[in-house]
PDB file of C-alpha atoms and ligand atoms in Angstrom:
ATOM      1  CA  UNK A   1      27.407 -44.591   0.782  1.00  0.00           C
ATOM      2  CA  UNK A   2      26.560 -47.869  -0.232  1.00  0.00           C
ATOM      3  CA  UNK A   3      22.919 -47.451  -1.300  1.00  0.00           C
ATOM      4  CA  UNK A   4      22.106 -46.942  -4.632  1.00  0.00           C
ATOM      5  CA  UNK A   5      17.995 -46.604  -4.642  1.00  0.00           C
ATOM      6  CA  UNK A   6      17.788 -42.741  -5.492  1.00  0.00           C
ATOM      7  CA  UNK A   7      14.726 -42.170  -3.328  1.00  0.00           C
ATOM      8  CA  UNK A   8      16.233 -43.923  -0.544  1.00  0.00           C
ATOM      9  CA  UNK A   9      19.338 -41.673  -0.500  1.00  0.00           C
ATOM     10  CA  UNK A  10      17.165 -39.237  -0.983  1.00  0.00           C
ATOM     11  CA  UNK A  11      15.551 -39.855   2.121  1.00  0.00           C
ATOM     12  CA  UNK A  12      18.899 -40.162   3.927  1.00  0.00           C
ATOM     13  CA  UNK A  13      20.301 -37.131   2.699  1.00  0.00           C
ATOM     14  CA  UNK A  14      16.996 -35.232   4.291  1.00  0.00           C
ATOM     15  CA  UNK A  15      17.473 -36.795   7.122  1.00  0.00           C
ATOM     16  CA  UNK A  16      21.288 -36.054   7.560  1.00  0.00           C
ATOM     17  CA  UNK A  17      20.717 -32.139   6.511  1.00  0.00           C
ATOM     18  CA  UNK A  18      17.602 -31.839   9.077  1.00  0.00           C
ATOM     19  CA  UNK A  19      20.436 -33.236  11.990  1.00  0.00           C
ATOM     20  CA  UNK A  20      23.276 -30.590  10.512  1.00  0.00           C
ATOM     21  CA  UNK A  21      20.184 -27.674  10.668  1.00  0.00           C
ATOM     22  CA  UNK A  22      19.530 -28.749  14.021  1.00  0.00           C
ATOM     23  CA  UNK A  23      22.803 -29.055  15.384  1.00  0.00           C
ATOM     24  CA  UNK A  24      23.356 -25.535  13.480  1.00  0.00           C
ATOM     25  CA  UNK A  25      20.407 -24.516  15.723  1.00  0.00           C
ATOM     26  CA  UNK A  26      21.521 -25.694  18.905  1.00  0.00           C
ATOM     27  CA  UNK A  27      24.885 -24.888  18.533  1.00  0.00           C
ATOM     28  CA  UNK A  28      23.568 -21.001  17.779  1.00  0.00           C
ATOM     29  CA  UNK A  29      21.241 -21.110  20.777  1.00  0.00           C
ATOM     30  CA  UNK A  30      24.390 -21.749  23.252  1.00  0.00           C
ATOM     31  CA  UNK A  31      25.669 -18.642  22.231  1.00  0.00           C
ATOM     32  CA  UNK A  32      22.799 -16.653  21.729  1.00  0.00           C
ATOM     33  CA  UNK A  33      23.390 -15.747  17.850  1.00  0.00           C
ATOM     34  CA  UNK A  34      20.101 -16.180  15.509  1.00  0.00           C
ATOM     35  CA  UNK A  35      20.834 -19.772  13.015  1.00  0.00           C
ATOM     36  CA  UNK A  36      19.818 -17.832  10.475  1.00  0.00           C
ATOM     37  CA  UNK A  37      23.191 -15.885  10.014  1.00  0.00           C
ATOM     38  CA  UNK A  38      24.822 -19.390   9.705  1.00  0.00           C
ATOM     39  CA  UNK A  39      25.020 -20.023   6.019  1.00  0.00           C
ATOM     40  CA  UNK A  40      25.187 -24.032   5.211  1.00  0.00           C
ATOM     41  CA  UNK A  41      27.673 -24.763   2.218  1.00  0.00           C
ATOM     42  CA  UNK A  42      26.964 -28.693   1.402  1.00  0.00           C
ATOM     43  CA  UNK A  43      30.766 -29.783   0.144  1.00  0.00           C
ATOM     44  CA  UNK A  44      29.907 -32.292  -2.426  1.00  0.00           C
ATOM     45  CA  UNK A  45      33.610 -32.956  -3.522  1.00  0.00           C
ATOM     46  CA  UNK A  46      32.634 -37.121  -2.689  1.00  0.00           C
ATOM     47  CA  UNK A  47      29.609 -37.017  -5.052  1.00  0.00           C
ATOM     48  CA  UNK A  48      28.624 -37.911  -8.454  1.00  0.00           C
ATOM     49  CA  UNK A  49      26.118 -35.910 -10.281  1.00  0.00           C
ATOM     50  CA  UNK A  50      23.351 -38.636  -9.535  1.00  0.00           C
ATOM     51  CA  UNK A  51      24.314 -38.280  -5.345  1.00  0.00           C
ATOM     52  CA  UNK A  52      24.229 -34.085  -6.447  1.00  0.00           C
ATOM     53  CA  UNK A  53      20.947 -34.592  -7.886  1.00  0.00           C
ATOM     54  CA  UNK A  54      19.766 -36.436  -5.138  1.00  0.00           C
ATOM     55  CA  UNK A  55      20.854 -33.769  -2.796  1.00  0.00           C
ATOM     56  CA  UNK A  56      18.952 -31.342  -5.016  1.00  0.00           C
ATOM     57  CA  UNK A  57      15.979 -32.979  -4.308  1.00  0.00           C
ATOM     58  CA  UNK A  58      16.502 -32.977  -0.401  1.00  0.00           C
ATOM     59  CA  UNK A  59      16.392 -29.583  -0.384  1.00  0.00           C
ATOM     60  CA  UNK A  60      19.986 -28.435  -0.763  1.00  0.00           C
ATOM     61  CA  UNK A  61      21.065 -26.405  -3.091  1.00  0.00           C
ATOM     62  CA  UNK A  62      24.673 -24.548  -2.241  1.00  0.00           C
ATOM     63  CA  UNK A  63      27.556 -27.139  -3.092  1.00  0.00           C
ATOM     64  CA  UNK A  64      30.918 -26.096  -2.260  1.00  0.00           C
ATOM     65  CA  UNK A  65      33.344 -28.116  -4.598  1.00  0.00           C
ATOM     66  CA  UNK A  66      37.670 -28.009  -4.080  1.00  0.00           C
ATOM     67  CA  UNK A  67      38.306 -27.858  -7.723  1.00  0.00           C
ATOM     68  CA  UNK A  68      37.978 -26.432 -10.814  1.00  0.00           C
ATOM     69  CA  UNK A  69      37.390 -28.929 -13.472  1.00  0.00           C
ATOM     70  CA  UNK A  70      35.038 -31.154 -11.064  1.00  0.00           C
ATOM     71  CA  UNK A  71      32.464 -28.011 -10.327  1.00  0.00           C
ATOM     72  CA  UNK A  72      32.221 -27.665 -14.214  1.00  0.00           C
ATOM     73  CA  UNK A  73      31.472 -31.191 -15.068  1.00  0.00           C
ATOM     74  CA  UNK A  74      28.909 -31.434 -12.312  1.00  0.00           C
ATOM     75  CA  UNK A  75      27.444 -27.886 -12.635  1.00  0.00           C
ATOM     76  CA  UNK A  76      26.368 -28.917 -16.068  1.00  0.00           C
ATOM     77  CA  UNK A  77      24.568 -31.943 -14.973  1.00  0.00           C
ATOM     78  CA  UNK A  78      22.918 -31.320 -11.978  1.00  0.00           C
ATOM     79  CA  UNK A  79      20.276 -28.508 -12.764  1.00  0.00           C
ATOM     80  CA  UNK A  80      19.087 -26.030  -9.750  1.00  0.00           C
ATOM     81  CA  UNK A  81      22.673 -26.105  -8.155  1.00  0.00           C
ATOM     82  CA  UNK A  82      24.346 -23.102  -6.895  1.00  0.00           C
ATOM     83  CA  UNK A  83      28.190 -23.545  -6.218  1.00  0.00           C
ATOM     84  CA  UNK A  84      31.112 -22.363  -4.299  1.00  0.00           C
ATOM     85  CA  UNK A  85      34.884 -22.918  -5.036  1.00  0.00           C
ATOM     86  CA  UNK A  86      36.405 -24.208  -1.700  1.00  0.00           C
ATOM     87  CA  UNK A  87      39.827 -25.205  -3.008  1.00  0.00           C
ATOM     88  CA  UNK A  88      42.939 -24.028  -4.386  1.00  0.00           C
ATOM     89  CA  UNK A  89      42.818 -21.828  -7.863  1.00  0.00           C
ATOM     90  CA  UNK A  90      45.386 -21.367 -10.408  1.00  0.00           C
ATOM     91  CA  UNK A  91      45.444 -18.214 -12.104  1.00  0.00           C
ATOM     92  CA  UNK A  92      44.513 -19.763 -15.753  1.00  0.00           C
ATOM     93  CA  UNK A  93      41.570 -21.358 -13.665  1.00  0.00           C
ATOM     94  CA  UNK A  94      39.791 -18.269 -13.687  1.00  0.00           C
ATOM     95  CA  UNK A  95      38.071 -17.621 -16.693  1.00  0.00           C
ATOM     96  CA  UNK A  96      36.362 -20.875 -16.021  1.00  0.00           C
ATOM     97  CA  UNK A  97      35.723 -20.785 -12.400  1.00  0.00           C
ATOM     98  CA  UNK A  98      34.201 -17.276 -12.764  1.00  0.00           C
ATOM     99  CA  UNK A  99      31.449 -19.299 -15.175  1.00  0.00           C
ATOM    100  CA  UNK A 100      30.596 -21.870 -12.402  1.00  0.00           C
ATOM    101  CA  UNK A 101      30.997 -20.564  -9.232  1.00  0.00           C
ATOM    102  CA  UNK A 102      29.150 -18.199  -7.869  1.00  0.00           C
ATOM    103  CA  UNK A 103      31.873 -16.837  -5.276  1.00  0.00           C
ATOM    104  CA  UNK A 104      35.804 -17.919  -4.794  1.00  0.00           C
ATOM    105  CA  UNK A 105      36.896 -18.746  -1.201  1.00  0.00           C
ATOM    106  CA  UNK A 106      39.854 -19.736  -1.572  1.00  0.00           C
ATOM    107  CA  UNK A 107      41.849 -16.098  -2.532  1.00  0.00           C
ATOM    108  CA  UNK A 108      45.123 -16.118  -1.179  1.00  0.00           C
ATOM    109  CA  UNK A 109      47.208 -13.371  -2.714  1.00  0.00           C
ATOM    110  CA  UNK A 110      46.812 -10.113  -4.242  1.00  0.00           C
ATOM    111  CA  UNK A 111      47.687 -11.417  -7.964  1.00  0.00           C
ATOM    112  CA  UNK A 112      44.507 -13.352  -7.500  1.00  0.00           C
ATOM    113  CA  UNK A 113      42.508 -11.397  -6.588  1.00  0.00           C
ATOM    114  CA  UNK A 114      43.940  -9.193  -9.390  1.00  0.00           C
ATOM    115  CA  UNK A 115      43.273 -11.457 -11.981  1.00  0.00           C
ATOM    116  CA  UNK A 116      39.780 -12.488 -10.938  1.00  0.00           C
ATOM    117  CA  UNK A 117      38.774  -8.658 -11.179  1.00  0.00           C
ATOM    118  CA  UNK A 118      40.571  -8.048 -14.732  1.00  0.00           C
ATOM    119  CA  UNK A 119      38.464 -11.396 -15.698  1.00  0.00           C
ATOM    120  CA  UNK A 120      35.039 -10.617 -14.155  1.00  0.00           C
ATOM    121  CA  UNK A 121      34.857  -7.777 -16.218  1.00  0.00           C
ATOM    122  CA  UNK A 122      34.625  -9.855 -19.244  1.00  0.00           C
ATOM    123  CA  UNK A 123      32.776 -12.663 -17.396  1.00  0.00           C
ATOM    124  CA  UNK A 124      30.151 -10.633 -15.026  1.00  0.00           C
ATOM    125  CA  UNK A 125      29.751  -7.472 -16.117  1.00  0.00           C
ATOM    126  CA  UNK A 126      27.529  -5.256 -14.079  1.00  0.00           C
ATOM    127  CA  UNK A 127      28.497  -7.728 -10.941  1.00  0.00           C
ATOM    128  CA  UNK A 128      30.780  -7.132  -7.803  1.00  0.00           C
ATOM    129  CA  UNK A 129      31.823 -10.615  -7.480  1.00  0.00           C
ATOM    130  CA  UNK A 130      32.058 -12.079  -3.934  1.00  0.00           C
ATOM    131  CA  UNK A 131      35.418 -13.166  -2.842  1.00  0.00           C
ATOM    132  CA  UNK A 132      36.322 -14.050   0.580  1.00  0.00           C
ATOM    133  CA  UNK A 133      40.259 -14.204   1.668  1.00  0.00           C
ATOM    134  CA  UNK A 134      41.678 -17.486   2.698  1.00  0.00           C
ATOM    135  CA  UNK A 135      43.749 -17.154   5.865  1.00  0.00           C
ATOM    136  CA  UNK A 136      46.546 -19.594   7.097  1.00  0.00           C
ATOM    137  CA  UNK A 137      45.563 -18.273  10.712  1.00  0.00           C
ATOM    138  CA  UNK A 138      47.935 -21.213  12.214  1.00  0.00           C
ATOM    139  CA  UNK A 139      50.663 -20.609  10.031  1.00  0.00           C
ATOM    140  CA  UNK A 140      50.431 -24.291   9.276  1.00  0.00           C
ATOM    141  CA  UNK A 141      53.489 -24.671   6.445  1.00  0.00           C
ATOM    142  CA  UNK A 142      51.300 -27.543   4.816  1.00  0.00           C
ATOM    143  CA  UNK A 143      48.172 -24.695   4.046  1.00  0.00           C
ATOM    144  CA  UNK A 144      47.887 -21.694   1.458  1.00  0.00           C
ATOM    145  CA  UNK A 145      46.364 -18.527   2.311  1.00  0.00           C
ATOM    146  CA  UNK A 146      47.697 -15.277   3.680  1.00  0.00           C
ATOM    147  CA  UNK A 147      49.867 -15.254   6.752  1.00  0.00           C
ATOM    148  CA  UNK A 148      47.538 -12.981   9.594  1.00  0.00           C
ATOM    149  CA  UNK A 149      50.753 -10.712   9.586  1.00  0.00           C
ATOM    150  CA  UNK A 150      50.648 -10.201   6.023  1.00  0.00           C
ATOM    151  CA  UNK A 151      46.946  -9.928   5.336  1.00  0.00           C
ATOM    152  CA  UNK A 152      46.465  -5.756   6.705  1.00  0.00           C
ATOM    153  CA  UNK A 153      50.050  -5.204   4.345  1.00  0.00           C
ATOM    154  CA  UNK A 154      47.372  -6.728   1.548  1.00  0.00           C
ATOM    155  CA  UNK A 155      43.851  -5.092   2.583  1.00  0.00           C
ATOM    156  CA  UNK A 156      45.267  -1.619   0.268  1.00  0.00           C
ATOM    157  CA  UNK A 157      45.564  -3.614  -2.422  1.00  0.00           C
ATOM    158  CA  UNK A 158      42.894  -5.626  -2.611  1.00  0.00           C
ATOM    159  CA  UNK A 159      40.184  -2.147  -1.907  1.00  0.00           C
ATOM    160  CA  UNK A 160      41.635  -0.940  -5.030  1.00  0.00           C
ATOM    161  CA  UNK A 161      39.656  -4.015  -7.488  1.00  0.00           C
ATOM    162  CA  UNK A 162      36.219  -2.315  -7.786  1.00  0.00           C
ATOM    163  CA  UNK A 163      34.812  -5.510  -9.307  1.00  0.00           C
ATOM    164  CA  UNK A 164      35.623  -7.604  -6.027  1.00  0.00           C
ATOM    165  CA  UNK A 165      33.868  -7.788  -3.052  1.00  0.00           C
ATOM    166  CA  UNK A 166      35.311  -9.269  -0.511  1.00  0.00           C
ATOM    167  CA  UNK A 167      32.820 -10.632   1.697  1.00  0.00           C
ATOM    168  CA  UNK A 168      35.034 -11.914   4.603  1.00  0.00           C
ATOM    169  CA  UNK A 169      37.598 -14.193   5.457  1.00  0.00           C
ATOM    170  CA  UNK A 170      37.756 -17.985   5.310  1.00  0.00           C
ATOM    171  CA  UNK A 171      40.263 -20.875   7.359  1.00  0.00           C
ATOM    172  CA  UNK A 172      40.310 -23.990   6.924  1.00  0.00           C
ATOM    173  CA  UNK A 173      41.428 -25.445  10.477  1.00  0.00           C
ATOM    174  CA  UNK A 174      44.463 -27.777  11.019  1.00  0.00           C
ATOM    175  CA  UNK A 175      43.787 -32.000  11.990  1.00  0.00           C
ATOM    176  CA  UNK A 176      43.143 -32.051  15.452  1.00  0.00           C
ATOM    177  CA  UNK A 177      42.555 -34.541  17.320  1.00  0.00           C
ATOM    178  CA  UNK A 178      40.541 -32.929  19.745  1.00  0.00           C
ATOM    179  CA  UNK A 179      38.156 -30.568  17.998  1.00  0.00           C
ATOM    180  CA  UNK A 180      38.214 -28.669  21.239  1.00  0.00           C
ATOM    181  CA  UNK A 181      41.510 -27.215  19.984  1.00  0.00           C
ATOM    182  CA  UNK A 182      40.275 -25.824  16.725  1.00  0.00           C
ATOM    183  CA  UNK A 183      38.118 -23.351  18.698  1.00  0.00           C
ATOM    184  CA  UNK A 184      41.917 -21.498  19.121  1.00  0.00           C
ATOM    185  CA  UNK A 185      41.846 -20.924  15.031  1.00  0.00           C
ATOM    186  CA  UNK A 186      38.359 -20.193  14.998  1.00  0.00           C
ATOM    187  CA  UNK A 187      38.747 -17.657  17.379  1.00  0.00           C
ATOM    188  CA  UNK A 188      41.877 -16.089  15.958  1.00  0.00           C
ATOM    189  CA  UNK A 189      40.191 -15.772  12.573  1.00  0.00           C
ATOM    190  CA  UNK A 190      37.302 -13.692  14.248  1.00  0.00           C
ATOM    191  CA  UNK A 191      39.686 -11.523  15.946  1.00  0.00           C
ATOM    192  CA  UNK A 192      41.541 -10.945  12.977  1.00  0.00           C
ATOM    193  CA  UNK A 193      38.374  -9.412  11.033  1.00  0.00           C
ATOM    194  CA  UNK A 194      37.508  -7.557  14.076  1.00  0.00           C
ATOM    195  CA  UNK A 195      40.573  -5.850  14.340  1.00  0.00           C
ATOM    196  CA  UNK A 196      41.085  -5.624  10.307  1.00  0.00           C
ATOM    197  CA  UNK A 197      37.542  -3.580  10.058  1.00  0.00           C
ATOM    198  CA  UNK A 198      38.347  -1.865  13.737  1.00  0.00           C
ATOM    199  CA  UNK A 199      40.592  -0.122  10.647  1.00  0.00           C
ATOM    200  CA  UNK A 200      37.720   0.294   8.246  1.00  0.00           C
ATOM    201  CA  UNK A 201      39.499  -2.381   6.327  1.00  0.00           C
ATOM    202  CA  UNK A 202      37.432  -2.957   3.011  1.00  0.00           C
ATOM    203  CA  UNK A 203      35.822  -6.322   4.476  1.00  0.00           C
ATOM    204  CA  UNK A 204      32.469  -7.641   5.002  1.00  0.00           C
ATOM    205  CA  UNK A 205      31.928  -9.690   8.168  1.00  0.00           C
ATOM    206  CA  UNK A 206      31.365 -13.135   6.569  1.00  0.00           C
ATOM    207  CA  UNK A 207      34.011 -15.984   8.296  1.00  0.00           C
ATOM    208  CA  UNK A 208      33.849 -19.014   6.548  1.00  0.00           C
ATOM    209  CA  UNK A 209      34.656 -21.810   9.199  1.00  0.00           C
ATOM    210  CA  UNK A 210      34.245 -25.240  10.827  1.00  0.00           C
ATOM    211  CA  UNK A 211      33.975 -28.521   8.709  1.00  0.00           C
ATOM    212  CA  UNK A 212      32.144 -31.782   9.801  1.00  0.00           C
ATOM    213  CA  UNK A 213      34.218 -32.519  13.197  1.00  0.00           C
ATOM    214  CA  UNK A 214      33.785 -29.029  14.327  1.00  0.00           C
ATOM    215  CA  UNK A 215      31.042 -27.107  12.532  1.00  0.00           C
ATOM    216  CA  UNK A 216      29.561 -26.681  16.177  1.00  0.00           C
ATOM    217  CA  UNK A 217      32.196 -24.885  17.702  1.00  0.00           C
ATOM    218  CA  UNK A 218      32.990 -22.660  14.694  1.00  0.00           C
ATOM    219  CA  UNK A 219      28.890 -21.808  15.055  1.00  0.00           C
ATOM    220  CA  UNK A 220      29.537 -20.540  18.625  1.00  0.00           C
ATOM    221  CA  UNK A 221      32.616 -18.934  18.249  1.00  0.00           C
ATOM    222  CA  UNK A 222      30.646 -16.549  15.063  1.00  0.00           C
ATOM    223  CA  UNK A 223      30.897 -18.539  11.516  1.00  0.00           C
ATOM    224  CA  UNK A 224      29.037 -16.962   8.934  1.00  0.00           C
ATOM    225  CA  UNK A 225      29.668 -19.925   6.433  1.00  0.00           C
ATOM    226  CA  UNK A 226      30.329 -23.323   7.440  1.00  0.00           C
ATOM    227  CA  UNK A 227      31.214 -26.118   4.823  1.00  0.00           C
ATOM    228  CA  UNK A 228      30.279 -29.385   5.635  1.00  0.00           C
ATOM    229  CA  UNK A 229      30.464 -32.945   3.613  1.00  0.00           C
ATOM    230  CA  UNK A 230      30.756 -35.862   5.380  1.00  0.00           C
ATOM    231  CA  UNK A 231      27.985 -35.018   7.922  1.00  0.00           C
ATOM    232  CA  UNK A 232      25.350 -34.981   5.112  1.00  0.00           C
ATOM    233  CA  UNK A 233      27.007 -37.481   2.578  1.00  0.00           C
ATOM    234  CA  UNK A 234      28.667 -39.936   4.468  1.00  0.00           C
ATOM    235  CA  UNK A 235      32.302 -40.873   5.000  1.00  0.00           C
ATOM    236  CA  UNK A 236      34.462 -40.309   1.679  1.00  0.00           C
ATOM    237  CA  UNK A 237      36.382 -43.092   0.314  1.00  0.00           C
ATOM    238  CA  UNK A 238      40.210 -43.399   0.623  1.00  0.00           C
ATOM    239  CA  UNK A 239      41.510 -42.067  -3.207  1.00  0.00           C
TER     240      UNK A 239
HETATM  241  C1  PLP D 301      36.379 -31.311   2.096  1.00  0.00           C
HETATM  242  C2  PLP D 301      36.342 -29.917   2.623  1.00  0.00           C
HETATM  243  C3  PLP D 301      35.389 -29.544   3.592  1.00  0.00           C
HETATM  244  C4  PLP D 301      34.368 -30.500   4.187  1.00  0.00           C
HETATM  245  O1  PLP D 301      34.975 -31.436   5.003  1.00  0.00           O
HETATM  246  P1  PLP D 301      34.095 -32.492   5.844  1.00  0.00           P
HETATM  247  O2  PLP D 301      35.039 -32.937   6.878  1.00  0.00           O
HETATM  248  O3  PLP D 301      33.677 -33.548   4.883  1.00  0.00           O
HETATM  249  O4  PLP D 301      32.920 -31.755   6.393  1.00  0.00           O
HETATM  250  C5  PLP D 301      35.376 -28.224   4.012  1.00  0.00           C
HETATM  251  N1  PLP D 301      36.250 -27.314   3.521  1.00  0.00           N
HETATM  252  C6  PLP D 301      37.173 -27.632   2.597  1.00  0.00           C
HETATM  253  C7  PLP D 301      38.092 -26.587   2.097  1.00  0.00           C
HETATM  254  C8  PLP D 301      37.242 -28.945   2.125  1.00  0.00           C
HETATM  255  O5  PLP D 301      38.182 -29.257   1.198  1.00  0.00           O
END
């Protein structure tokens, strides 16, 4: 992103969310599933406040952001912003992630999910707070998240925190070079909540799925969520 005229990036961040909404539309059509069940979550980890603001004003509003301290700094300058934690989350991250973020994606273990209920009492009183379960559906060593095998072992558990809802599961697929092959994990994470609330596991239906390369197919092959950031923003810079 090289321009730095606000109401020029403005413009081009309209016109990159009206090609992701139409892509989101097309890719729904193929399949036959209404694009309204597909829930755009703008990942805004490459952005500034002033970029955030600027994607404020081209009509997005949900920002998914990978860590902690970043979503807290930007929260409290870009006004109108809703936000979603995407990223890994260390148990004395939770007090202040429960603040920010209106739902954690990213829980991968039952002490997590354990502390984020003992803390939303205190934070969110009143609330069922929205989790979803990361899964590691490859069983990729570099990736958190449960291990499929392990995740029914866990579903007990995790019905047991009242103040948790857990809305569904989320993966975040492995590199491949053809995108084609990330329909596999896609698949496998659908078939995993099929067969987890096949046994009235205690799960909502949301899969959180698909990033820029392959948002389509995770559309057709039934993602709830998809988190996408350099389809809208642009390529990120190497750190
Ligand atoms: C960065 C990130 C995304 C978005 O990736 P893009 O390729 O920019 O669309 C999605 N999910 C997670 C967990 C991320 O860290």
């Amino acid at each position: 992103m090289t321009s730095t005229d606000p109401g020029e990036r403005v413009a081009l961040f309209r016109d990159a969310y009206a090609r992701v909404i139409e892509r989101i539309a097309g890719a729904s059509a193929r399949v036959g599933r209404d694009p309204a069940n597909v829930t755009l979550l703008a990942v805004s980890k490459s952005l500034a406040p002033d970029g955030l603001r600027a994607a404020v004003d081209a009509g997005l509003t949900l920002f998914g952001e990978n860590r902690v301290q970043a979503g807290i700094a930007k929260a409290a300058e870009v006004p109108g912003a809703r936000w979603q934690l995407i990223g890994p989350l260390q148990g004395n991250k939770v007090g202040k992630a429960l603040d920010v973020f209106e739902a954690i994606q990213t829980v991968d273990s039952v002490g997590l999910a354990e502390r984020i209920d003992r803390l939303v009492a205190e934070a969110r009183p009143r609330v069922r707070y929205p989790i979803l379960l990361q899964v590691n559906v490859d069983d990729d060593p570099a990736k958190a998240g449960f291990q499929p095998a392990a995740l029914e072992a866990a579903m007990g558990p995790l019905a047991a925190f009242e103040r948790l809802e857990v809305q569904g599961l989320m993966t975040i697929g492995r590199l491949a070079a053809d995108p084609e092959s990330a329909r596999g994990t896609f698949r496998r994470l659908r078939d995993l909540s099929e067969t987890l609330r096949g046994r009235a596991a205690a799960i909502g239906p949301a899969l959180s799925m698909g990033m820029t390369d392959d948002f389509e197919l995770a559309v057709e092959e039934g993602a709830t969520i998809i988190r996408v950031g350099r389809a809208l923003f642009g390529e990120r810079r190497p750190d």
